[in-house]
Amino acid sequence: MMSADPENEILLRGGRVLDPASGLDAPADVSIEGARISRVGPNLTSADARIIDASGCWVAPGFVDLHTHLREPGQEYKEDIRTGGRSAVAGGFTSIACMANTQPVNDDPATTDFILDRARQGSPARVYPVAAATRGLEGKVMTEMSALMAAGAVAFSDDGRTIMDSGVMRLVLEYSRLVEAPVMTHAEDRRLVAGGVVNEGEVSTRLGLPGNPAIAEVTLVERDLMLAEFTGAHLHVAHVSTRGAVERIRAARDRGVHVTAEVAPHHLALTDERLLDYDTNAKVAPPLRSEDDRIACRAGLADGTLDAIATDHAPHAQHEKELDFVEAPPGMIGFETALAVVLDMVREGEISPLELIRRLTINPARILRLEAGCLAEGSLADVVVIDPSRKWHYDPAKGYSKSQNSPWAGSDLEGRVLHTLVGGVPVFDAERGVLI
Ligand code: NCD
């Protein structure tokens, strides 16, 4: 995160404060002094504070995104740490974890160091590198976890690739215990994926495209749950997309396995039907699934089986997404649309505002053991002000990412971030845009 001097005092006045960590859901004011929250309560006053009017709005901790692709180093034509960080705060994300599938791969401390250095120079969001679990993401030789942790890595993952060798995965999990960091699994059995590019089912048949079956995810999730149980390690399942995975995670949690899991907004909102026009902007890994899977993911998020919402923000350039469907790279950008998309579950009565905010803030913060996601007095002043019913039109060309590959391009959305503060510094407001 870039450092900027916080103002003396900022008073967020008249909002509905949602702080899941303390269970607070009530009208209140929030006062920020320096980089931290100084007071939370009704009718706060101050002689010289800058006032931000939050009436009619929700005031919540800044969101924590466990799963992003910032593309730097190596693919800065898609995104860089500065533009990714700007897009993040425009979507209310104040802490973001970035995956290791950069070029070079983030598999050694020098690259981790570089990422953190770039973040300090240009990102308004706090950036937390996830280091590779194996060298070069090749699934063969483990990385040096303690050196990577010392450099600032917060978790380990070969995201984008699956660690197919169960013996390697076992070792990764065992060593992750020693360094006390979670292993985030990209669970897709490559042999079952077998080149599939859309969910295997009626839609893949109609499109005449190779299918990627749900079972490719479910078998790998089950293997990793068994290995987590055996090793006692903390397994985090990335981008859950199937009913089978939700059910197996729920069962494993019930028998005491240390597992956490995330789901992406697109798997909560869209199904493979979205691909009937061959829109490569809706091509993603794992793929958009069936309606039954979507319903199961929503239920899993609501009942807490899936702990967190993570965007899997995955920028790709226009010329790449203009390739034919099989060739185009999977992934979609996600920071700026995430809130509006997931608020649908509140509108549909499937989850309360406080529980939805919990899955965007304190839950992901705890998974990565970050100081974030909380509005209690004394905590870091990473805060968002949200208007949950503000209607707006999404044009990715007017957004902050370098890429525009969103399935929501040109859509009318409901629910918007109006202000984002990081460490007491206003970094975004809906009127003026990103401020630093
Ligand atoms: C990811 C990317 O583009 O880096 N894409 C995606 O669809 N989630 C990597 C990956 O998980 O395939």
Coordinates of C-alpha atoms and ligand atoms in Angstrom, one line a residue:
M1 CA 0.0 0.0 0.0
M2 CA 1.2 3.5 -0.8
S3 CA 1.7 5.7 2.2
A4 CA -0.2 9.0 2.4
D5 CA -0.7 11.1 5.5
P6 CA -4.1 10.6 7.1
E7 CA -6.2 13.6 7.9
N8 CA -6.5 14.7 11.5
E9 CA -10.0 13.4 12.0
I10 CA -12.7 12.1 9.8
L11 CA -16.3 11.5 11.0
L12 CA -18.5 9.1 9.0
R13 CA -21.9 10.3 10.1
G14 CA -25.4 8.9 10.1
G15 CA -24.8 5.4 8.5
R16 CA -25.9 1.9 9.4
V17 CA -22.7 0.4 10.9
L18 CA -22.2 -3.2 10.0
D19 CA -19.2 -4.7 11.9
P20 CA -19.6 -8.5 11.9
A21 CA -16.5 -9.0 14.0
S22 CA -18.2 -7.4 17.0
G23 CA -21.8 -8.3 15.9
L24 CA -22.7 -4.6 15.6
D25 CA -25.5 -3.7 13.2
A26 CA -26.9 -0.4 14.3
P27 CA -27.1 3.3 13.3
A28 CA -23.9 4.9 14.5
D29 CA -21.1 7.3 13.6
V30 CA -17.5 6.2 13.1
S31 CA -14.7 8.5 14.0
I32 CA -11.2 8.1 12.5
E33 CA -8.1 9.7 13.9
G34 CA -4.9 9.1 12.0
A35 CA -4.8 5.6 10.7
R36 CA -7.1 4.1 13.2
I37 CA -10.7 4.1 14.3
S38 CA -11.1 6.1 17.5
R39 CA -14.7 5.9 18.3
V40 CA -17.9 4.2 17.2
G41 CA -21.2 5.3 18.6
P42 CA -24.3 7.4 18.3
N43 CA -24.2 11.2 17.8
L44 CA -20.4 11.6 17.8
T45 CA -19.3 15.2 17.5
S46 CA -16.0 16.9 16.7
A47 CA -15.0 20.5 16.3
D48 CA -12.7 20.1 13.3
A49 CA -13.3 16.7 11.8
R50 CA -14.0 16.3 8.1
I51 CA -17.5 15.0 7.8
I52 CA -18.5 12.3 5.4
D53 CA -22.3 11.9 5.2
A54 CA -23.2 8.3 5.4
S55 CA -27.0 8.7 5.8
G56 CA -28.9 6.0 4.0
C57 CA -25.7 4.0 3.6
W58 CA -23.9 1.1 5.2
V59 CA -20.6 1.7 6.9
A60 CA -18.5 -1.5 6.9
P61 CA -14.9 -2.6 7.1
G62 CA -13.0 -2.5 3.9
F63 CA -13.3 -5.8 1.9
V64 CA -10.6 -8.4 1.9
D65 CA -10.1 -10.3 -1.3
L66 CA -8.4 -13.7 -0.9
H67 CA -7.9 -14.3 -4.6
T68 CA -6.7 -11.9 -7.3
H69 CA -4.4 -11.8 -10.3
L70 CA -2.5 -8.6 -10.5
R71 CA -0.3 -9.8 -13.4
E72 CA 2.9 -8.0 -12.3
P73 CA 5.6 -9.0 -12.9
G74 CA 5.5 -10.0 -16.5
Q75 CA 2.0 -9.3 -17.9
E76 CA 1.6 -5.6 -17.3
Y77 CA -0.3 -5.3 -20.5
K78 CA -3.2 -7.0 -18.7
E79 CA -2.9 -5.3 -15.3
D80 CA -0.2 -4.1 -12.9
I81 CA -0.1 -3.8 -9.1
R82 CA -1.0 -0.1 -9.3
T83 CA -4.0 -0.4 -11.6
G84 CA -5.2 -3.6 -9.9
G85 CA -5.0 -1.8 -6.5
R86 CA -6.9 1.1 -7.9
S87 CA -9.6 -1.1 -9.3
A88 CA -9.8 -2.9 -5.9
V89 CA -10.4 0.2 -3.9
A90 CA -13.0 1.4 -6.4
G91 CA -14.8 -1.9 -5.6
G92 CA -14.4 -1.5 -1.8
F93 CA -11.5 -3.9 -1.4
T94 CA -8.8 -2.5 0.9
S95 CA -6.7 -5.7 1.3
I96 CA -6.1 -8.1 -1.6
A97 CA -4.1 -11.3 -1.9
C98 CA -2.4 -11.8 -5.2
M99 CA -1.8 -15.2 -6.8
A100 CA 1.6 -16.4 -7.9
N101 CA 1.0 -17.1 -11.6
T102 CA 3.0 -14.1 -12.7
Q103 CA 6.0 -14.2 -15.0
P104 CA 8.3 -15.0 -13.3
V105 CA 6.2 -17.0 -10.9
N106 CA 6.3 -15.8 -7.4
D107 CA 8.2 -18.7 -6.1
D108 CA 11.2 -17.0 -4.5
P109 CA 11.7 -14.3 -2.0
A110 CA 13.0 -11.8 -4.5
T111 CA 9.8 -11.8 -6.4
T112 CA 7.7 -11.6 -3.3
D113 CA 9.8 -8.6 -2.3
F114 CA 9.4 -7.0 -5.7
I115 CA 5.6 -7.3 -5.5
L116 CA 5.5 -5.7 -2.1
D117 CA 7.8 -3.0 -3.2
R118 CA 5.6 -2.2 -6.2
A119 CA 2.6 -2.2 -3.9
R120 CA 4.2 0.4 -1.7
Q121 CA 5.0 2.6 -4.7
G122 CA 1.6 2.5 -6.4
S123 CA -1.3 0.5 -4.8
P124 CA -3.9 2.3 -2.7
A125 CA -5.0 -1.2 -1.5
R126 CA -2.9 -3.3 0.9
V127 CA -1.4 -6.1 -1.2
Y128 CA -0.6 -9.6 0.3
P129 CA 1.4 -12.0 -2.0
V130 CA 0.4 -15.6 -2.1
A131 CA 3.5 -17.5 -3.0
A132 CA 3.7 -20.5 -5.2
A133 CA 3.5 -23.9 -3.4
T134 CA 5.8 -25.5 -6.0
R135 CA 8.6 -24.1 -8.1
G136 CA 7.4 -22.7 -11.4
L137 CA 3.9 -23.9 -10.5
E138 CA 5.1 -27.2 -11.9
G139 CA 3.7 -29.3 -9.1
K140 CA 7.0 -31.1 -8.6
V141 CA 9.4 -29.4 -6.2
M142 CA 8.2 -27.4 -3.1
T143 CA 9.1 -23.8 -2.8
E144 CA 11.1 -22.6 0.3
M145 CA 8.1 -21.7 2.4
S146 CA 9.9 -20.2 5.4
A147 CA 12.0 -17.8 3.2
L148 CA 8.9 -16.8 1.3
M149 CA 7.0 -16.2 4.6
A150 CA 9.9 -14.1 5.8
A151 CA 9.7 -12.0 2.6
G152 CA 6.0 -11.4 3.3
A153 CA 4.0 -14.2 1.7
V154 CA 0.7 -15.0 3.5
A155 CA -0.3 -18.3 1.9
F156 CA 0.8 -20.8 -0.7
S157 CA -0.9 -21.8 -3.9
D158 CA -0.3 -23.0 -7.4
D159 CA -3.6 -21.3 -8.4
G160 CA -4.3 -21.6 -12.1
R161 CA -2.8 -25.1 -11.9
T162 CA -3.6 -28.1 -9.8
I163 CA -1.0 -30.0 -7.8
M164 CA -1.8 -33.3 -9.4
D165 CA 0.9 -35.3 -7.5
S166 CA -0.7 -36.3 -4.2
G167 CA 2.7 -36.9 -2.7
V168 CA 3.7 -33.4 -3.4
M169 CA 0.4 -32.0 -2.1
R170 CA 1.0 -34.0 1.1
L171 CA 4.4 -32.5 1.6
V172 CA 3.1 -29.0 0.8
L173 CA 0.4 -29.4 3.5
E174 CA 2.9 -30.8 6.0
Y175 CA 5.3 -27.9 5.6
S176 CA 2.5 -25.4 5.6
R177 CA 1.8 -26.4 9.2
L178 CA 5.4 -25.5 10.2
V179 CA 5.1 -22.0 8.8
E180 CA 1.5 -21.7 9.9
A181 CA 0.0 -20.6 6.6
P182 CA -2.9 -21.9 4.6
V183 CA -2.6 -23.8 1.4
M184 CA -5.1 -22.6 -1.2
T185 CA -6.0 -25.3 -3.6
H186 CA -7.0 -24.9 -7.2
A187 CA -9.0 -28.1 -7.3
E188 CA -9.5 -29.3 -10.9
D189 CA -8.3 -32.8 -11.9
R190 CA -6.5 -32.0 -15.1
R191 CA -7.1 -35.5 -16.5
L192 CA -10.8 -35.1 -16.0
V193 CA -10.8 -31.5 -17.3
A194 CA -9.2 -33.0 -20.4
G195 CA -9.2 -29.7 -22.3
G196 CA -12.8 -28.9 -21.4
V197 CA -13.6 -25.2 -21.6
V198 CA -17.3 -25.0 -20.4
N199 CA -19.2 -27.0 -17.8
E200 CA -19.9 -30.5 -19.2
G201 CA -23.6 -30.9 -19.7
E202 CA -26.4 -29.8 -22.0
V203 CA -24.8 -26.5 -22.7
S204 CA -21.4 -27.9 -23.7
T205 CA -23.3 -30.3 -26.0
R206 CA -25.3 -27.5 -27.6
L207 CA -22.3 -25.4 -28.1
G208 CA -20.2 -28.2 -29.5
L209 CA -17.4 -27.3 -27.1
P210 CA -15.4 -29.7 -24.9
G211 CA -16.9 -30.1 -21.4
N212 CA -15.2 -29.7 -18.1
P213 CA -17.2 -31.9 -15.7
A214 CA -18.1 -31.0 -12.2
I215 CA -16.5 -34.2 -11.0
A216 CA -13.1 -32.8 -12.0
E217 CA -13.5 -30.3 -9.1
V218 CA -15.2 -32.7 -6.7
T219 CA -12.6 -35.5 -6.8
L220 CA -9.7 -33.0 -6.2
V221 CA -11.5 -31.3 -3.4
E222 CA -12.2 -34.7 -1.7
R223 CA -8.5 -35.7 -2.2
D224 CA -7.3 -32.4 -0.6
L225 CA -9.8 -32.7 2.2
M226 CA -8.5 -36.2 3.0
L227 CA -4.9 -34.9 2.9
A228 CA -5.8 -32.0 5.1
E229 CA -7.4 -34.4 7.6
F230 CA -4.3 -36.6 7.5
T231 CA -1.8 -33.8 7.9
G232 CA -3.8 -31.5 10.1
A233 CA -2.9 -28.6 7.8
H234 CA -5.1 -25.7 7.0
L235 CA -6.6 -26.2 3.5
H236 CA -8.3 -23.4 1.8
V237 CA -10.4 -24.3 -1.2
A238 CA -10.3 -21.6 -3.9
H239 CA -13.3 -20.7 -6.2
V240 CA -15.7 -23.5 -5.3
S241 CA -18.2 -24.0 -8.1
T242 CA -20.0 -27.3 -7.6
R243 CA -22.6 -28.7 -5.3
G244 CA -20.4 -31.7 -4.8
A245 CA -17.6 -29.6 -3.5
V246 CA -19.9 -27.6 -1.2
E247 CA -21.2 -30.8 0.3
R248 CA -17.9 -32.4 0.8
I249 CA -16.4 -29.3 2.5
R250 CA -19.4 -29.2 4.8
A251 CA -19.0 -32.8 5.8
A252 CA -15.2 -32.4 6.3
R253 CA -15.8 -29.3 8.5
D254 CA -18.3 -31.2 10.5
R255 CA -15.8 -34.0 11.3
G256 CA -13.2 -31.4 12.3
V257 CA -11.0 -30.9 9.2
H258 CA -9.3 -27.5 9.2
V259 CA -10.8 -26.3 5.9
T260 CA -11.9 -22.9 4.7
A261 CA -13.4 -22.1 1.4
E262 CA -14.2 -19.2 -0.9
V263 CA -16.7 -18.6 -3.7
A264 CA -16.5 -16.1 -6.5
P265 CA -19.4 -13.7 -7.4
H266 CA -19.7 -15.2 -10.9
H267 CA -20.4 -18.6 -9.5
L268 CA -23.1 -17.2 -7.2
A269 CA -24.7 -15.3 -10.0
L270 CA -24.3 -16.9 -13.4
T271 CA -24.7 -20.4 -15.0
D272 CA -23.3 -22.0 -18.1
E273 CA -26.4 -20.7 -20.0
R274 CA -24.5 -17.4 -20.0
L275 CA -22.2 -18.9 -22.6
L276 CA -24.8 -19.7 -25.2
D277 CA -23.7 -16.8 -27.2
Y278 CA -20.0 -17.9 -26.9
D279 CA -19.0 -14.8 -25.0
T280 CA -15.4 -15.4 -24.0
N281 CA -15.8 -12.8 -21.3
A282 CA -17.8 -15.4 -19.4
K283 CA -15.1 -18.1 -19.9
V284 CA -13.5 -18.8 -16.5
A285 CA -11.8 -21.5 -14.6
P286 CA -13.5 -23.3 -13.0
P287 CA -16.3 -22.8 -15.5
L288 CA -19.8 -21.4 -14.9
R289 CA -21.8 -24.4 -13.8
S290 CA -25.4 -25.5 -13.7
E291 CA -28.3 -23.9 -11.9
D292 CA -28.2 -26.6 -9.3
D293 CA -24.5 -25.9 -8.6
R294 CA -25.2 -22.1 -8.4
I295 CA -28.0 -22.7 -5.9
A296 CA -25.8 -25.0 -3.8
C297 CA -23.0 -22.3 -3.8
R298 CA -25.4 -19.7 -2.6
A299 CA -26.8 -22.0 0.1
G300 CA -23.2 -22.8 1.1
L301 CA -22.3 -19.2 1.4
A302 CA -25.4 -18.4 3.4
D303 CA -24.9 -21.3 5.9
G304 CA -21.2 -20.6 6.3
T305 CA -19.8 -23.7 4.6
L306 CA -18.2 -21.2 2.2
D307 CA -16.5 -18.7 4.5
A308 CA -15.6 -15.9 2.1
I309 CA -16.4 -14.2 -1.2
A310 CA -13.3 -13.8 -3.3
T311 CA -13.3 -12.2 -6.8
D312 CA -10.7 -14.2 -8.7
H313 CA -10.1 -10.9 -10.5
A314 CA -8.3 -12.3 -13.6
P315 CA -7.6 -9.6 -16.2
H316 CA -7.0 -10.5 -19.8
A317 CA -6.4 -8.2 -22.8
Q318 CA -9.1 -7.7 -25.5
H319 CA -7.0 -9.3 -28.2
E320 CA -6.7 -12.4 -26.1
K321 CA -10.5 -12.6 -25.4
E322 CA -11.1 -12.1 -29.1
L323 CA -9.6 -15.5 -29.9
D324 CA -12.0 -18.3 -30.5
F325 CA -13.7 -19.8 -27.5
V326 CA -11.3 -22.7 -27.0
E327 CA -8.2 -20.6 -27.4
A328 CA -9.2 -17.5 -25.3
P329 CA -7.8 -17.5 -21.8
P330 CA -10.1 -18.1 -18.9
G331 CA -10.8 -15.4 -16.3
M332 CA -12.8 -12.3 -15.7
I333 CA -12.2 -9.0 -13.9
G334 CA -14.2 -8.6 -10.7
F335 CA -13.3 -6.0 -8.2
E336 CA -15.7 -3.2 -9.3
T337 CA -18.8 -5.4 -9.8
A338 CA -18.4 -7.8 -6.9
L339 CA -20.5 -5.9 -4.3
A340 CA -23.4 -5.2 -6.6
V341 CA -23.5 -8.8 -7.8
V342 CA -23.4 -10.4 -4.3
L343 CA -25.9 -7.9 -2.8
D344 CA -28.5 -9.9 -4.9
M345 CA -28.4 -12.5 -2.1
V346 CA -29.5 -9.8 0.4
R347 CA -32.2 -8.6 -2.0
E348 CA -33.5 -12.1 -2.4
G349 CA -33.5 -12.6 1.4
E350 CA -30.9 -15.4 1.3
I351 CA -28.5 -13.7 3.7
S352 CA -28.5 -10.7 6.1
P353 CA -26.4 -7.7 5.3
L354 CA -24.3 -8.4 8.4
E355 CA -23.6 -12.0 7.3
L356 CA -22.8 -10.9 3.7
I357 CA -20.3 -8.3 5.0
R358 CA -18.8 -11.0 7.3
R359 CA -17.9 -13.0 4.2
L360 CA -16.3 -10.0 2.6
T361 CA -14.3 -8.8 5.6
I362 CA -13.5 -10.6 8.9
N363 CA -13.8 -14.1 7.5
P364 CA -11.2 -13.7 4.7
A365 CA -9.0 -11.6 7.1
R366 CA -9.0 -14.5 9.6
I367 CA -8.2 -17.0 6.9
L368 CA -5.0 -15.1 6.0
R369 CA -4.4 -13.9 9.6
L370 CA -4.5 -10.3 8.5
E371 CA -5.1 -7.2 10.6
A372 CA -8.2 -6.2 8.7
G373 CA -11.9 -6.6 8.5
C374 CA -13.0 -5.0 11.8
L375 CA -14.4 -1.6 12.9
A376 CA -13.8 -1.8 16.6
E377 CA -12.1 1.2 18.3
G378 CA -8.4 1.0 17.8
S379 CA -8.5 -1.1 14.6
L380 CA -7.0 0.0 11.3
A381 CA -9.3 2.5 9.6
D382 CA -10.0 0.5 6.4
V383 CA -13.6 1.4 5.8
V384 CA -16.2 1.5 3.1
V385 CA -19.4 3.4 2.8
I386 CA -21.9 1.6 0.6
D387 CA -25.2 2.6 -0.9
P388 CA -26.9 -0.8 -1.3
S389 CA -29.7 0.4 -3.5
R390 CA -27.8 2.8 -5.8
K391 CA -28.4 1.9 -9.4
W392 CA -25.6 2.4 -11.9
H393 CA -24.5 1.3 -15.3
Y394 CA -21.3 -0.6 -15.6
D395 CA -18.9 0.2 -18.4
P396 CA -15.5 -1.4 -17.8
A397 CA -13.9 1.1 -20.1
K398 CA -14.6 3.7 -17.4
G399 CA -13.2 1.4 -14.6
Y400 CA -9.7 1.2 -13.2
S401 CA -8.5 -2.1 -14.4
K402 CA -6.4 -2.2 -17.5
S403 CA -8.6 -4.9 -18.8
Q404 CA -12.3 -5.0 -19.6
N405 CA -13.1 -8.7 -19.6
S406 CA -16.3 -8.7 -17.6
P407 CA -19.5 -10.6 -18.2
W408 CA -21.3 -7.6 -16.7
A409 CA -20.0 -5.1 -19.2
G410 CA -22.9 -2.9 -20.2
S411 CA -25.2 -4.1 -17.4
D412 CA -27.3 -2.1 -15.0
L413 CA -26.3 -3.0 -11.5
E414 CA -27.6 -2.2 -8.0
G415 CA -25.4 -1.4 -5.0
R416 CA -22.3 0.8 -5.1
V417 CA -19.3 1.7 -3.0
L418 CA -19.4 5.5 -2.4
H419 CA -16.3 5.9 -0.3
T420 CA -13.2 3.7 0.5
L421 CA -10.7 4.6 3.1
V422 CA -7.4 2.8 3.7
G423 CA -5.6 3.5 7.0
G424 CA -7.7 6.6 7.5
V425 CA -6.9 7.9 4.0
P426 CA -9.7 8.5 1.6
V427 CA -8.6 6.6 -1.5
F428 CA -11.8 6.4 -3.5
D429 CA -15.1 8.2 -3.7
A430 CA -17.8 7.7 -6.3
E431 CA -17.9 11.4 -7.3
R432 CA -14.2 11.9 -7.9
G433 CA -12.9 8.4 -8.5
V434 CA -9.7 7.0 -7.2
L435 CA -7.9 9.7 -5.2
I436 CA -4.3 8.6 -4.9
Ligands
NCD1 C1 -6.9 -17.4 -13.8 C2 -6.0 -16.4 -14.5 O1 -6.3 -15.9 -15.5 O2 -4.9 -16.2 -14.0 N1 -8.1 -17.6 -14.6 C3 -9.3 -18.0 -14.2 O3 -10.1 -18.3 -15.0 N2 -9.5 -18.1 -12.9 C4 -6.1 -18.7 -13.6 C5 -6.9 -19.9 -13.5 O4 -7.4 -20.2 -12.4 O5 -7.1 -20.6 -14.5

